[in-house]
Amino acid sequence: MPILDPPFLDHVGLAAAPAQIEKLGFHLTPTSGVAAHARIFFERSYFEVTPPAETGDGLLGAKGWFLRTADPGKAAEVLRGDGISVIGPRRYEGGDGIWLDVTIEHGNPALPILTRRLDKPADVWPPPEASNHANDVTRLSAVHLEAKDPAHVAHILETIGARAGRSGTFELGSGSRVVVQESRDGREGLIALELDRSDQPPLTLEVSPV
């Protein structure tokens, strides 16, 4: 049985131009006081959008993904106890807030960063309500990723509290999911984002690790 409670999908970092995002029907919220930085808010999660990087395939660039946990320090302790390399917890001061982060196996884009915001209460950040998006998206429901060693990623996800399901699927808090598959070309990281929509089928965005 996992020692930790299941973490929650917090946010995904995207490298994309505003026009590219708006064309997909998302509402961008500029970050106050931070140039070239915006967020796309869903129910209790968001995309963090920064200037684009060339992915070579025309897809949105995926810069990393974050899981929210109530106690990053305890998560780091559990991971270290299992022989997994971690950095942190350490304080990160962004342009409009302060977070406590734990990096798992630095340099492995298939793995999440564990995070908790320090300067806002947990019940208000991420915001509980989605922005009004033209594409009717309400929730980030799943992230899909490729890994050279899916079994290793699976072990780490279970160690931090995710519940293993079928076909490489892991359940997080509030019913969100991580889907892990073996890399076909040696690259690792996010390859798709699944989003729920009101009164419509889910929307899937293909992304490319950068």
Tab-separated table of C-alpha atoms in Angstrom:
chain	number	residue	atom	x	y	z
A	1	MET	CA	0.000	0.000	0.000
A	2	PRO	CA	1.309	3.484	-0.802
A	3	ILE	CA	2.509	5.528	2.157
A	4	LEU	CA	1.370	8.781	0.556
A	5	ASP	CA	-2.074	9.962	-0.482
A	6	PRO	CA	-2.522	10.275	-4.262
A	7	PRO	CA	-1.147	13.569	-5.604
A	8	PHE	CA	-3.149	15.850	-7.895
A	9	LEU	CA	-2.420	17.091	-11.405
A	10	ASP	CA	-1.315	20.673	-10.775
A	11	HIS	CA	-0.013	22.106	-14.037
A	12	VAL	CA	1.824	21.493	-17.288
A	13	GLY	CA	4.421	23.834	-18.758
A	14	LEU	CA	3.840	24.647	-22.432
A	15	ALA	CA	6.071	26.469	-24.905
A	16	ALA	CA	3.698	28.117	-27.358
A	17	ALA	CA	2.849	31.419	-29.003
A	18	PRO	CA	-0.323	33.163	-27.749
A	19	ALA	CA	-1.853	33.037	-31.233
A	20	GLN	CA	-1.300	29.272	-31.374
A	21	ILE	CA	-3.038	28.820	-28.021
A	22	GLU	CA	-5.963	31.113	-28.816
A	23	LYS	CA	-6.516	29.360	-32.143
A	24	LEU	CA	-7.185	26.196	-30.133
A	25	GLY	CA	-9.968	27.967	-28.233
A	26	PHE	CA	-8.228	28.595	-24.907
A	27	HIS	CA	-8.495	31.793	-22.878
A	28	LEU	CA	-5.063	33.076	-21.817
A	29	THR	CA	-4.667	34.901	-18.504
A	30	PRO	CA	-1.489	37.056	-18.507
A	31	THR	CA	0.589	36.749	-15.346
A	32	SER	CA	0.657	40.072	-13.528
A	33	GLY	CA	4.118	41.618	-13.484
A	34	VAL	CA	5.749	38.822	-15.490
A	35	ALA	CA	6.592	39.454	-19.144
A	36	ALA	CA	5.912	36.729	-21.736
A	37	HIS	CA	4.146	34.499	-19.222
A	38	ALA	CA	0.499	33.454	-19.028
A	39	ARG	CA	-1.716	30.708	-17.674
A	40	ILE	CA	-4.705	28.753	-18.953
A	41	PHE	CA	-6.913	27.888	-15.997
A	42	PHE	CA	-9.031	24.757	-15.640
A	43	GLU	CA	-10.743	23.330	-12.557
A	44	ARG	CA	-7.935	23.040	-9.989
A	45	SER	CA	-5.176	22.865	-12.608
A	46	TYR	CA	-3.635	24.957	-15.375
A	47	PHE	CA	-1.197	25.272	-18.252
A	48	GLU	CA	1.763	27.595	-17.754
A	49	VAL	CA	2.563	29.201	-21.123
A	50	THR	CA	5.940	30.712	-22.051
A	51	PRO	CA	7.480	31.684	-25.419
A	52	PRO	CA	7.723	28.835	-27.911
A	53	ALA	CA	10.643	26.603	-28.654
A	54	GLU	CA	10.977	24.866	-31.992
A	55	THR	CA	9.813	21.263	-31.610
A	56	GLY	CA	10.445	20.378	-35.243
A	57	ASP	CA	7.005	18.860	-35.743
A	58	GLY	CA	4.609	21.784	-35.375
A	59	LEU	CA	3.263	20.520	-32.042
A	60	LEU	CA	2.945	22.445	-28.804
A	61	GLY	CA	6.116	22.145	-26.759
A	62	ALA	CA	5.764	20.406	-23.387
A	63	LYS	CA	8.314	21.684	-20.867
A	64	GLY	CA	7.370	19.550	-17.884
A	65	TRP	CA	4.548	18.521	-15.584
A	66	PHE	CA	3.788	19.060	-11.924
A	67	LEU	CA	1.892	17.082	-9.309
A	68	ARG	CA	0.477	18.821	-6.246
A	69	THR	CA	1.026	17.188	-2.867
A	70	ALA	CA	0.134	18.421	0.607
A	71	ASP	CA	3.585	17.606	1.998
A	72	PRO	CA	6.502	17.743	-0.485
A	73	GLY	CA	8.936	17.115	2.374
A	74	LYS	CA	7.297	13.815	3.289
A	75	ALA	CA	7.208	12.814	-0.384
A	76	ALA	CA	10.941	13.517	-0.692
A	77	GLU	CA	11.611	11.445	2.425
A	78	VAL	CA	9.638	8.486	1.075
A	79	LEU	CA	11.397	8.665	-2.302
A	80	ARG	CA	14.855	8.842	-0.734
A	81	GLY	CA	13.950	5.918	1.505
A	82	ASP	CA	13.267	3.931	-1.651
A	83	GLY	CA	16.672	4.830	-3.091
A	84	ILE	CA	15.336	7.371	-5.594
A	85	SER	CA	17.392	10.511	-6.241
A	86	VAL	CA	15.566	13.748	-5.428
A	87	ILE	CA	16.411	17.435	-5.045
A	88	GLY	CA	14.519	19.346	-2.391
A	89	PRO	CA	12.146	20.253	-1.082
A	90	ARG	CA	13.383	23.681	-2.019
A	91	ARG	CA	11.702	27.054	-2.161
A	92	TYR	CA	11.034	28.496	-5.610
A	93	GLU	CA	10.134	32.179	-5.931
A	94	GLY	CA	8.312	32.831	-9.201
A	95	GLY	CA	7.199	36.144	-10.600
A	96	ASP	CA	3.885	36.089	-8.753
A	97	GLY	CA	4.189	33.480	-6.033
A	98	ILE	CA	6.244	31.090	-3.921
A	99	TRP	CA	6.285	27.309	-4.237
A	100	LEU	CA	7.940	24.367	-2.523
A	101	ASP	CA	9.258	21.925	-5.131
A	102	VAL	CA	10.765	18.449	-5.181
A	103	THR	CA	12.594	17.367	-8.348
A	104	ILE	CA	12.728	13.617	-8.972
A	105	GLU	CA	15.810	12.318	-10.839
A	106	HIS	CA	16.859	15.686	-12.233
A	107	GLY	CA	17.015	15.669	-16.033
A	108	ASN	CA	14.415	12.948	-16.612
A	109	PRO	CA	11.489	14.660	-18.430
A	110	ALA	CA	9.248	11.622	-17.999
A	111	LEU	CA	9.005	12.320	-14.272
A	112	PRO	CA	6.944	15.019	-12.562
A	113	ILE	CA	8.032	17.764	-10.210
A	114	LEU	CA	6.152	17.665	-6.910
A	115	THR	CA	4.913	21.056	-5.787
A	116	ARG	CA	2.851	23.038	-3.296
A	117	ARG	CA	2.174	26.763	-3.356
A	118	LEU	CA	3.200	28.482	-0.123
A	119	ASP	CA	1.741	31.983	-0.419
A	120	LYS	CA	-1.877	31.020	-1.194
A	121	PRO	CA	-4.272	28.656	0.618
A	122	ALA	CA	-4.731	25.218	-0.937
A	123	ASP	CA	-8.451	25.829	-1.483
A	124	VAL	CA	-7.863	28.837	-3.750
A	125	TRP	CA	-4.803	27.698	-5.750
A	126	PRO	CA	-5.058	26.440	-8.353
A	127	PRO	CA	-8.412	28.240	-8.763
A	128	PRO	CA	-11.418	25.923	-8.371
A	129	GLU	CA	-13.173	27.184	-11.505
A	130	ALA	CA	-12.031	27.067	-15.126
A	131	SER	CA	-11.799	30.161	-17.289
A	132	ASN	CA	-14.446	30.590	-19.981
A	133	HIS	CA	-12.800	28.807	-22.909
A	134	ALA	CA	-14.259	28.942	-26.417
A	135	ASN	CA	-13.542	25.216	-26.785
A	136	ASP	CA	-15.598	24.462	-23.613
A	137	VAL	CA	-12.680	22.780	-21.819
A	138	THR	CA	-13.231	22.507	-18.072
A	139	ARG	CA	-10.620	20.108	-16.695
A	140	LEU	CA	-7.198	18.614	-17.363
A	141	SER	CA	-8.082	14.956	-16.930
A	142	ALA	CA	-4.960	13.063	-18.052
A	143	VAL	CA	-1.373	13.351	-19.201
A	144	HIS	CA	0.169	10.785	-21.549
A	145	LEU	CA	3.916	10.256	-21.584
A	146	GLU	CA	6.613	8.091	-23.112
A	147	ALA	CA	9.518	6.674	-21.133
A	148	LYS	CA	12.514	4.525	-21.972
A	149	ASP	CA	11.811	2.501	-18.841
A	150	PRO	CA	8.048	2.533	-18.170
A	151	ALA	CA	8.418	0.123	-15.247
A	152	HIS	CA	10.738	2.558	-13.468
A	153	VAL	CA	8.343	5.463	-13.999
A	154	ALA	CA	5.493	3.263	-12.782
A	155	HIS	CA	7.417	2.422	-9.621
A	156	ILE	CA	8.022	6.099	-8.857
A	157	LEU	CA	4.390	7.029	-9.494
A	158	GLU	CA	3.237	4.304	-7.119
A	159	THR	CA	5.801	5.405	-4.538
A	160	ILE	CA	4.331	8.927	-4.489
A	161	GLY	CA	0.805	7.598	-4.056
A	162	ALA	CA	-0.620	7.034	-7.549
A	163	ARG	CA	-2.844	3.971	-7.879
A	164	ALA	CA	-1.890	1.528	-10.635
A	165	GLY	CA	-4.656	0.607	-13.072
A	166	ARG	CA	-4.703	-1.193	-16.402
A	167	SER	CA	-2.507	-0.693	-19.467
A	168	GLY	CA	-0.002	1.699	-17.917
A	169	THR	CA	-2.652	3.943	-16.362
A	170	PHE	CA	-2.215	5.480	-12.902
A	171	GLU	CA	-4.981	7.183	-10.940
A	172	LEU	CA	-4.298	10.476	-9.184
A	173	GLY	CA	-6.439	12.600	-6.901
A	174	SER	CA	-9.856	13.773	-8.151
A	175	GLY	CA	-9.918	11.037	-10.792
A	176	SER	CA	-7.183	12.429	-13.040
A	177	ARG	CA	-4.765	10.007	-14.687
A	178	VAL	CA	-1.221	9.466	-15.917
A	179	VAL	CA	-0.790	7.098	-18.874
A	180	VAL	CA	2.716	5.709	-19.412
A	181	GLN	CA	3.966	3.917	-22.522
A	182	GLU	CA	7.357	2.830	-23.787
A	183	SER	CA	9.248	5.339	-25.924
A	184	ARG	CA	9.385	4.426	-29.604
A	185	ASP	CA	12.168	6.801	-30.640
A	186	GLY	CA	14.247	7.280	-27.499
A	187	ARG	CA	12.594	10.537	-26.478
A	188	GLU	CA	11.011	10.879	-23.060
A	189	GLY	CA	8.311	13.147	-21.699
A	190	LEU	CA	4.759	14.240	-22.372
A	191	ILE	CA	3.190	13.336	-25.706
A	192	ALA	CA	-0.498	14.180	-25.172
A	193	LEU	CA	-2.841	16.043	-22.834
A	194	GLU	CA	-6.445	14.980	-22.336
A	195	LEU	CA	-9.040	17.592	-21.357
A	196	ASP	CA	-12.688	17.266	-20.386
A	197	ARG	CA	-15.269	19.526	-22.034
A	198	SER	CA	-18.780	20.440	-20.974
A	199	ASP	CA	-21.398	18.590	-23.061
A	200	GLN	CA	-18.777	17.535	-25.644
A	201	PRO	CA	-16.312	14.687	-26.150
A	202	PRO	CA	-12.889	15.156	-24.517
A	203	LEU	CA	-10.215	17.156	-26.322
A	204	THR	CA	-6.767	15.612	-26.821
A	205	LEU	CA	-3.770	17.831	-27.532
A	206	GLU	CA	-0.654	16.247	-28.973
A	207	VAL	CA	2.531	17.763	-27.563
A	208	SER	CA	6.252	17.265	-28.027
A	209	PRO	CA	8.864	17.245	-25.224
A	210	VAL	CA	11.247	20.227	-25.347
